[in-house]
Amino acid sequence: MRFPTLIVPALALALTACGGNSEPQPTAADNSATAEATQQLDAKVAALSEGQRNGVFIRAIRDAGLPCQGVTASERSGDAQATWTATCTDGSKHIIAFTPDGMAKVTSMTRK
């Protein structure tokens, strides 16, 4: 009768794996708060002088481990909120997207 002893724990494990996600799903209010935080952050970045903004961007690029000796230009990336394009002195470009908590995600657009 060893067979039923092994089946019960296996079934329990399988049923546990089939359970739904225990994390609460974001509500409309959460999404609205996130959008508002993103808009506020975008406004703060836009309010910086070009020199200050480029200083923030070079720090984000270097923190991402990407080479950049200096940022010579920066501009908003289309219609995306809190997303900017920075151009380094060597001509390389990087997209910098800020999350609502102020973290920067950097994506390199360098040519190969």
mmCIF file of N, CA and C in Angstrom:
data_model
loop_
_atom_site.group_PDB
_atom_site.id
_atom_site.type_symbol
_atom_site.label_atom_id
_atom_site.label_comp_id
_atom_site.label_asym_id
_atom_site.label_seq_id
_atom_site.Cartn_x
_atom_site.Cartn_y
_atom_site.Cartn_z
ATOM 1 N N MET A 1 0.822 -1.201 0.000
ATOM 2 C CA MET A 1 0.000 0.000 0.000
ATOM 3 C C MET A 1 0.862 1.259 0.000
ATOM 4 N N ARG A 2 2.017 1.159 -0.498
ATOM 5 C CA ARG A 2 2.905 2.306 -0.575
ATOM 6 C C ARG A 2 2.448 3.285 -1.666
ATOM 7 N N PHE A 3 1.806 2.788 -2.678
ATOM 8 C CA PHE A 3 1.366 3.602 -3.806
ATOM 9 C C PHE A 3 0.457 4.769 -3.385
ATOM 10 N N PRO A 4 -0.610 4.573 -2.583
ATOM 11 C CA PRO A 4 -1.464 5.686 -2.173
ATOM 12 C C PRO A 4 -0.709 6.710 -1.329
ATOM 13 N N THR A 5 0.296 6.278 -0.586
ATOM 14 C CA THR A 5 1.056 7.200 0.250
ATOM 15 C C THR A 5 1.809 8.212 -0.612
ATOM 16 N N LEU A 6 2.280 7.803 -1.766
ATOM 17 C CA LEU A 6 3.004 8.710 -2.654
ATOM 18 C C LEU A 6 2.064 9.590 -3.472
ATOM 19 N N ILE A 7 0.875 9.095 -3.742
ATOM 20 C CA ILE A 7 -0.068 9.847 -4.575
ATOM 21 C C ILE A 7 -0.641 11.044 -3.832
ATOM 22 N N VAL A 8 -0.942 10.908 -2.562
ATOM 23 C CA VAL A 8 -1.565 12.003 -1.818
ATOM 24 C C VAL A 8 -0.662 13.242 -1.804
ATOM 25 N N PRO A 9 0.639 13.131 -1.444
ATOM 26 C CA PRO A 9 1.477 14.339 -1.492
ATOM 27 C C PRO A 9 1.628 14.892 -2.911
ATOM 28 N N ALA A 10 1.683 14.022 -3.910
ATOM 29 C CA ALA A 10 1.813 14.487 -5.289
ATOM 30 C C ALA A 10 0.574 15.266 -5.718
ATOM 31 N N LEU A 11 -0.615 14.782 -5.336
ATOM 32 C CA LEU A 11 -1.845 15.496 -5.669
ATOM 33 C C LEU A 11 -1.915 16.839 -4.951
ATOM 34 N N ALA A 12 -1.501 16.857 -3.703
ATOM 35 C CA ALA A 12 -1.515 18.112 -2.950
ATOM 36 C C ALA A 12 -0.594 19.137 -3.606
ATOM 37 N N LEU A 13 0.574 18.697 -4.037
ATOM 38 C CA LEU A 13 1.513 19.591 -4.709
ATOM 39 C C LEU A 13 0.935 20.094 -6.028
ATOM 40 N N ALA A 14 0.312 19.213 -6.785
ATOM 41 C CA ALA A 14 -0.276 19.603 -8.067
ATOM 42 C C ALA A 14 -1.402 20.611 -7.869
ATOM 43 N N LEU A 15 -2.238 20.406 -6.870
ATOM 44 C CA LEU A 15 -3.331 21.334 -6.614
ATOM 45 C C LEU A 15 -2.813 22.689 -6.151
ATOM 46 N N THR A 16 -1.738 22.685 -5.379
ATOM 47 C CA THR A 16 -1.151 23.942 -4.936
ATOM 48 C C THR A 16 -0.614 24.722 -6.127
ATOM 49 N N ALA A 17 0.009 24.023 -7.053
ATOM 50 C CA ALA A 17 0.567 24.679 -8.239
ATOM 51 C C ALA A 17 -0.525 25.258 -9.125
ATOM 52 N N CYS A 18 -1.718 24.716 -9.073
ATOM 53 C CA CYS A 18 -2.821 25.202 -9.903
ATOM 54 C C CYS A 18 -3.529 26.400 -9.296
ATOM 55 N N GLY A 19 -3.187 26.753 -8.078
ATOM 56 C CA GLY A 19 -3.858 27.857 -7.404
ATOM 57 C C GLY A 19 -3.641 29.164 -8.130
ATOM 58 N N GLY A 20 -4.549 30.118 -7.938
ATOM 59 C CA GLY A 20 -4.447 31.424 -8.581
ATOM 60 C C GLY A 20 -3.340 32.256 -7.965
ATOM 61 N N ASN A 21 -3.086 33.377 -8.556
ATOM 62 C CA ASN A 21 -2.077 34.300 -8.070
ATOM 63 C C ASN A 21 -2.572 34.905 -6.764
ATOM 64 N N SER A 22 -1.769 34.789 -5.717
ATOM 65 C CA SER A 22 -2.196 35.284 -4.415
ATOM 66 C C SER A 22 -1.966 36.783 -4.269
ATOM 67 N N GLU A 23 -1.222 37.402 -5.198
ATOM 68 C CA GLU A 23 -0.993 38.835 -5.117
ATOM 69 C C GLU A 23 -2.220 39.581 -5.628
ATOM 70 N N PRO A 24 -2.589 40.663 -4.940
ATOM 71 C CA PRO A 24 -3.749 41.421 -5.407
ATOM 72 C C PRO A 24 -3.451 42.097 -6.742
ATOM 73 N N GLN A 25 -4.460 42.135 -7.595
ATOM 74 C CA GLN A 25 -4.320 42.778 -8.895
ATOM 75 C C GLN A 25 -4.472 44.293 -8.722
ATOM 76 N N PRO A 26 -3.737 45.075 -9.526
ATOM 77 C CA PRO A 26 -3.867 46.527 -9.407
ATOM 78 C C PRO A 26 -5.288 46.984 -9.730
ATOM 79 N N THR A 27 -5.747 47.945 -8.973
ATOM 80 C CA THR A 27 -7.085 48.494 -9.198
ATOM 81 C C THR A 27 -6.983 49.714 -10.107
ATOM 82 N N ALA A 28 -8.117 50.224 -10.517
ATOM 83 C CA ALA A 28 -8.134 51.433 -11.344
ATOM 84 C C ALA A 28 -7.506 52.597 -10.587
ATOM 85 N N ALA A 29 -7.731 52.646 -9.269
ATOM 86 C CA ALA A 29 -7.139 53.711 -8.453
ATOM 87 C C ALA A 29 -5.619 53.588 -8.429
ATOM 88 N N ASP A 30 -5.108 52.339 -8.340
ATOM 89 C CA ASP A 30 -3.658 52.122 -8.370
ATOM 90 C C ASP A 30 -3.081 52.591 -9.700
ATOM 91 N N ASN A 31 -3.751 52.230 -10.794
ATOM 92 C CA ASN A 31 -3.283 52.627 -12.121
ATOM 93 C C ASN A 31 -3.306 54.141 -12.283
ATOM 94 N N SER A 32 -4.333 54.783 -11.748
ATOM 95 C CA SER A 32 -4.441 56.235 -11.828
ATOM 96 C C SER A 32 -3.327 56.900 -11.028
ATOM 97 N N ALA A 33 -3.039 56.363 -9.842
ATOM 98 C CA ALA A 33 -1.969 56.912 -9.008
ATOM 99 C C ALA A 33 -0.617 56.742 -9.687
ATOM 100 N N THR A 34 -0.410 55.605 -10.340
ATOM 101 C CA THR A 34 0.841 55.365 -11.057
ATOM 102 C C THR A 34 0.987 56.346 -12.213
ATOM 103 N N ALA A 35 -0.079 56.557 -12.960
ATOM 104 C CA ALA A 35 -0.042 57.500 -14.084
ATOM 105 C C ALA A 35 0.234 58.914 -13.591
ATOM 106 N N GLU A 36 -0.375 59.290 -12.473
ATOM 107 C CA GLU A 36 -0.160 60.625 -11.917
ATOM 108 C C GLU A 36 1.284 60.788 -11.453
ATOM 109 N N ALA A 37 1.832 59.767 -10.802
ATOM 110 C CA ALA A 37 3.228 59.824 -10.351
ATOM 111 C C ALA A 37 4.174 59.948 -11.540
ATOM 112 N N THR A 38 3.878 59.235 -12.619
ATOM 113 C CA THR A 38 4.708 59.307 -13.825
ATOM 114 C C THR A 38 4.642 60.702 -14.435
ATOM 115 N N GLN A 39 3.459 61.301 -14.481
ATOM 116 C CA GLN A 39 3.311 62.655 -15.025
ATOM 117 C C GLN A 39 4.076 63.669 -14.181
ATOM 118 N N GLN A 40 4.003 63.528 -12.856
ATOM 119 C CA GLN A 40 4.715 64.446 -11.972
ATOM 120 C C GLN A 40 6.225 64.321 -12.155
ATOM 121 N N LEU A 41 6.708 63.097 -12.271
ATOM 122 C CA LEU A 41 8.135 62.882 -12.473
ATOM 123 C C LEU A 41 8.577 63.464 -13.810
ATOM 124 N N ASP A 42 7.782 63.262 -14.848
ATOM 125 C CA ASP A 42 8.101 63.800 -16.166
ATOM 126 C C ASP A 42 8.181 65.323 -16.106
ATOM 127 N N ALA A 43 7.264 65.947 -15.391
ATOM 128 C CA ALA A 43 7.268 67.407 -15.260
ATOM 129 C C ALA A 43 8.518 67.885 -14.526
ATOM 130 N N LYS A 44 8.950 67.143 -13.508
ATOM 131 C CA LYS A 44 10.161 67.521 -12.767
ATOM 132 C C LYS A 44 11.397 67.431 -13.653
ATOM 133 N N VAL A 45 11.486 66.370 -14.439
ATOM 134 C CA VAL A 45 12.635 66.215 -15.340
ATOM 135 C C VAL A 45 12.613 67.326 -16.389
ATOM 136 N N ALA A 46 11.444 67.625 -16.938
ATOM 137 C CA ALA A 46 11.325 68.668 -17.959
ATOM 138 C C ALA A 46 11.666 70.047 -17.395
ATOM 139 N N ALA A 47 11.412 70.267 -16.108
ATOM 140 C CA ALA A 47 11.676 71.561 -15.486
ATOM 141 C C ALA A 47 13.162 71.802 -15.219
ATOM 142 N N LEU A 48 13.973 70.752 -15.256
ATOM 143 C CA LEU A 48 15.410 70.919 -15.048
ATOM 144 C C LEU A 48 16.014 71.701 -16.209
ATOM 145 N N SER A 49 17.088 72.437 -15.918
ATOM 146 C CA SER A 49 17.812 73.072 -17.020
ATOM 147 C C SER A 49 18.446 71.963 -17.856
ATOM 148 N N GLU A 50 18.836 72.280 -19.089
ATOM 149 C CA GLU A 50 19.422 71.249 -19.948
ATOM 150 C C GLU A 50 20.676 70.651 -19.304
ATOM 151 N N GLY A 51 21.492 71.477 -18.685
ATOM 152 C CA GLY A 51 22.702 70.987 -18.030
ATOM 153 C C GLY A 51 22.392 70.039 -16.878
ATOM 154 N N GLN A 52 21.401 70.398 -16.058
ATOM 155 C CA GLN A 52 21.006 69.528 -14.949
ATOM 156 C C GLN A 52 20.445 68.213 -15.466
ATOM 157 N N ARG A 53 19.590 68.312 -16.470
ATOM 158 C CA ARG A 53 18.970 67.111 -17.041
ATOM 159 C C ARG A 53 20.045 66.193 -17.632
ATOM 160 N N ASN A 54 20.982 66.761 -18.370
ATOM 161 C CA ASN A 54 22.051 65.951 -18.947
ATOM 162 C C ASN A 54 22.916 65.324 -17.860
ATOM 163 N N GLY A 55 23.089 66.021 -16.743
ATOM 164 C CA GLY A 55 23.823 65.454 -15.611
ATOM 165 C C GLY A 55 23.100 64.256 -15.012
ATOM 166 N N VAL A 56 21.786 64.362 -14.894
ATOM 167 C CA VAL A 56 20.988 63.234 -14.402
ATOM 168 C C VAL A 56 21.102 62.061 -15.368
ATOM 169 N N PHE A 57 21.045 62.362 -16.657
ATOM 170 C CA PHE A 57 21.074 61.298 -17.657
ATOM 171 C C PHE A 57 22.429 60.602 -17.725
ATOM 172 N N ILE A 58 23.536 61.355 -17.625
ATOM 173 C CA ILE A 58 24.841 60.686 -17.677
ATOM 174 C C ILE A 58 25.012 59.781 -16.463
ATOM 175 N N ARG A 59 24.486 60.206 -15.336
ATOM 176 C CA ARG A 59 24.563 59.358 -14.134
ATOM 177 C C ARG A 59 23.783 58.060 -14.348
ATOM 178 N N ALA A 60 22.598 58.166 -14.923
ATOM 179 C CA ALA A 60 21.780 56.972 -15.188
ATOM 180 C C ALA A 60 22.475 56.050 -16.185
ATOM 181 N N ILE A 61 23.060 56.631 -17.233
ATOM 182 C CA ILE A 61 23.743 55.828 -18.256
ATOM 183 C C ILE A 61 24.938 55.106 -17.652
ATOM 184 N N ARG A 62 25.743 55.823 -16.885
ATOM 185 C CA ARG A 62 26.921 55.201 -16.259
ATOM 186 C C ARG A 62 26.517 54.166 -15.210
ATOM 187 N N ASP A 63 25.471 54.453 -14.452
ATOM 188 C CA ASP A 63 24.994 53.474 -13.463
ATOM 189 C C ASP A 63 24.514 52.195 -14.135
ATOM 190 N N ALA A 64 24.078 52.303 -15.392
ATOM 191 C CA ALA A 64 23.646 51.122 -16.152
ATOM 192 C C ALA A 64 24.843 50.366 -16.730
ATOM 193 N N GLY A 65 26.051 50.893 -16.493
ATOM 194 C CA GLY A 65 27.257 50.219 -16.967
ATOM 195 C C GLY A 65 27.584 50.495 -18.424
ATOM 196 N N LEU A 66 27.007 51.548 -18.974
ATOM 197 C CA LEU A 66 27.239 51.883 -20.379
ATOM 198 C C LEU A 66 28.265 53.007 -20.484
ATOM 199 N N PRO A 67 29.101 52.980 -21.527
ATOM 200 C CA PRO A 67 30.107 54.031 -21.679
ATOM 201 C C PRO A 67 29.487 55.329 -22.195
ATOM 202 N N CYS A 68 29.856 56.431 -21.574
ATOM 203 C CA CYS A 68 29.412 57.750 -22.017
ATOM 204 C C CYS A 68 30.290 58.775 -21.302
ATOM 205 N N GLN A 69 31.034 59.557 -22.063
ATOM 206 C CA GLN A 69 31.914 60.565 -21.471
ATOM 207 C C GLN A 69 31.172 61.853 -21.133
ATOM 208 N N GLY A 70 30.047 62.062 -21.750
ATOM 209 C CA GLY A 70 29.252 63.247 -21.485
ATOM 210 C C GLY A 70 28.002 63.221 -22.343
ATOM 211 N N VAL A 71 26.944 63.849 -21.862
ATOM 212 C CA VAL A 71 25.697 63.947 -22.620
ATOM 213 C C VAL A 71 25.673 65.324 -23.271
ATOM 214 N N THR A 72 25.573 65.339 -24.591
ATOM 215 C CA THR A 72 25.580 66.602 -25.332
ATOM 216 C C THR A 72 24.185 67.104 -25.674
ATOM 217 N N ALA A 73 23.200 66.220 -25.656
ATOM 218 C CA ALA A 73 21.827 66.620 -25.976
ATOM 219 C C ALA A 73 20.851 65.637 -25.350
ATOM 220 N N SER A 74 19.665 66.147 -25.064
ATOM 221 C CA SER A 74 18.600 65.274 -24.543
ATOM 222 C C SER A 74 17.262 65.836 -24.990
ATOM 223 N N GLU A 75 16.334 64.929 -25.231
ATOM 224 C CA GLU A 75 14.992 65.336 -25.652
ATOM 225 C C GLU A 75 13.990 64.260 -25.266
ATOM 226 N N ARG A 76 12.735 64.678 -25.164
ATOM 227 C CA ARG A 76 11.673 63.712 -24.881
ATOM 228 C C ARG A 76 11.596 62.705 -26.014
ATOM 229 N N SER A 77 11.254 61.485 -25.661
ATOM 230 C CA SER A 77 11.087 60.424 -26.664
ATOM 231 C C SER A 77 9.627 60.325 -27.054
ATOM 232 N N GLY A 78 9.232 61.040 -28.072
ATOM 233 C CA GLY A 78 7.862 60.977 -28.566
ATOM 234 C C GLY A 78 6.843 61.372 -27.524
ATOM 235 N N ASP A 79 5.747 60.635 -27.504
ATOM 236 C CA ASP A 79 4.647 60.930 -26.592
ATOM 237 C C ASP A 79 4.753 60.187 -25.270
ATOM 238 N N ALA A 80 5.760 59.349 -25.117
ATOM 239 C CA ALA A 80 5.873 58.535 -23.903
ATOM 240 C C ALA A 80 6.157 59.417 -22.692
ATOM 241 N N GLN A 81 5.432 59.169 -21.612
ATOM 242 C CA GLN A 81 5.641 59.901 -20.373
ATOM 243 C C GLN A 81 6.943 59.466 -19.711
ATOM 244 N N ALA A 82 7.706 60.417 -19.214
ATOM 245 C CA ALA A 82 8.940 60.175 -18.457
ATOM 246 C C ALA A 82 9.934 59.314 -19.231
ATOM 247 N N THR A 83 9.979 59.502 -20.553
ATOM 248 C CA THR A 83 10.926 58.777 -21.394
ATOM 249 C C THR A 83 11.679 59.795 -22.241
ATOM 250 N N TRP A 84 12.999 59.713 -22.175
ATOM 251 C CA TRP A 84 13.863 60.686 -22.827
ATOM 252 C C TRP A 84 14.934 59.971 -23.640
ATOM 253 N N THR A 85 15.490 60.675 -24.622
ATOM 254 C CA THR A 85 16.626 60.174 -25.386
ATOM 255 C C THR A 85 17.815 61.078 -25.090
ATOM 256 N N ALA A 86 18.937 60.465 -24.712
ATOM 257 C CA ALA A 86 20.161 61.209 -24.426
ATOM 258 C C ALA A 86 21.219 60.835 -25.453
ATOM 259 N N THR A 87 21.951 61.836 -25.940
ATOM 260 C CA THR A 87 23.027 61.619 -26.903
ATOM 261 C C THR A 87 24.356 61.896 -26.214
ATOM 262 N N CYS A 88 25.271 60.926 -26.290
ATOM 263 C CA CYS A 88 26.587 61.069 -25.667
ATOM 264 C C CYS A 88 27.567 61.732 -26.635
ATOM 265 N N THR A 89 28.715 62.153 -26.109
ATOM 266 C CA THR A 89 29.714 62.843 -26.927
ATOM 267 C C THR A 89 30.206 61.998 -28.089
ATOM 268 N N ASP A 90 30.166 60.669 -27.963
ATOM 269 C CA ASP A 90 30.616 59.797 -29.055
ATOM 270 C C ASP A 90 29.513 59.522 -30.080
ATOM 271 N N GLY A 91 28.349 60.147 -29.913
ATOM 272 C CA GLY A 91 27.239 59.971 -30.839
ATOM 273 C C GLY A 91 26.274 58.859 -30.466
ATOM 274 N N SER A 92 26.624 58.056 -29.464
ATOM 275 C CA SER A 92 25.714 56.981 -29.054
ATOM 276 C C SER A 92 24.472 57.586 -28.401
ATOM 277 N N LYS A 93 23.353 56.883 -28.551
ATOM 278 C CA LYS A 93 22.088 57.356 -27.990
ATOM 279 C C LYS A 93 21.534 56.306 -27.041
ATOM 280 N N HIS A 94 20.862 56.796 -26.017
ATOM 281 C CA HIS A 94 20.284 55.921 -25.004
ATOM 282 C C HIS A 94 18.887 56.424 -24.659
ATOM 283 N N ILE A 95 17.958 55.494 -24.519
ATOM 284 C CA ILE A 95 16.612 55.832 -24.061
ATOM 285 C C ILE A 95 16.596 55.665 -22.550
ATOM 286 N N ILE A 96 16.117 56.684 -21.862
ATOM 287 C CA ILE A 96 16.030 56.655 -20.405
ATOM 288 C C ILE A 96 14.561 56.786 -20.041
ATOM 289 N N ALA A 97 14.028 55.741 -19.430
ATOM 290 C CA ALA A 97 12.622 55.721 -19.019
ATOM 291 C C ALA A 97 12.573 55.677 -17.500
ATOM 292 N N PHE A 98 11.882 56.622 -16.908
ATOM 293 C CA PHE A 98 11.762 56.684 -15.457
ATOM 294 C C PHE A 98 10.498 55.969 -15.008
ATOM 295 N N THR A 99 10.627 55.179 -13.950
ATOM 296 C CA THR A 99 9.477 54.510 -13.358
ATOM 297 C C THR A 99 8.855 55.458 -12.330
ATOM 298 N N PRO A 100 7.616 55.224 -11.912
ATOM 299 C CA PRO A 100 6.964 56.131 -10.965
ATOM 300 C C PRO A 100 7.731 56.326 -9.657
ATOM 301 N N ASP A 101 8.559 55.339 -9.276
ATOM 302 C CA ASP A 101 9.325 55.488 -8.032
ATOM 303 C C ASP A 101 10.650 56.218 -8.244
ATOM 304 N N GLY A 102 10.886 56.731 -9.463
ATOM 305 C CA GLY A 102 12.076 57.525 -9.729
ATOM 306 C C GLY A 102 13.273 56.760 -10.258
ATOM 307 N N MET A 103 13.142 55.472 -10.411
ATOM 308 C CA MET A 103 14.246 54.678 -10.948
ATOM 309 C C MET A 103 14.325 54.882 -12.461
ATOM 310 N N ALA A 104 15.553 54.824 -12.987
ATOM 311 C CA ALA A 104 15.754 55.000 -14.427
ATOM 312 C C ALA A 104 16.111 53.671 -15.069
ATOM 313 N N LYS A 105 15.449 53.370 -16.168
ATOM 314 C CA LYS A 105 15.777 52.189 -16.973
ATOM 315 C C LYS A 105 16.410 52.702 -18.257
ATOM 316 N N VAL A 106 17.639 52.257 -18.530
ATOM 317 C CA VAL A 106 18.387 52.757 -19.679
ATOM 318 C C VAL A 106 18.491 51.668 -20.735
ATOM 319 N N THR A 107 18.160 52.025 -21.971
ATOM 320 C CA THR A 107 18.286 51.122 -23.112
ATOM 321 C C THR A 107 19.185 51.796 -24.138
ATOM 322 N N SER A 108 20.274 51.121 -24.497
ATOM 323 C CA SER A 108 21.217 51.679 -25.454
ATOM 324 C C SER A 108 20.691 51.523 -26.873
ATOM 325 N N MET A 109 20.888 52.548 -27.683
ATOM 326 C CA MET A 109 20.491 52.507 -29.090
ATOM 327 C C MET A 109 21.725 52.561 -29.989
ATOM 328 N N THR A 110 22.879 52.153 -29.477
ATOM 329 C CA THR A 110 24.118 52.267 -30.241
ATOM 330 C C THR A 110 24.082 51.375 -31.463
ATOM 331 N N ARG A 111 24.717 51.854 -32.518
ATOM 332 C CA ARG A 111 24.799 51.102 -33.773
ATOM 333 C C ARG A 111 25.982 50.158 -33.704
ATOM 334 N N LYS A 112 25.861 49.025 -34.409
ATOM 335 C CA LYS A 112 26.973 48.069 -34.467
ATOM 336 C C LYS A 112 27.516 47.994 -35.857
#
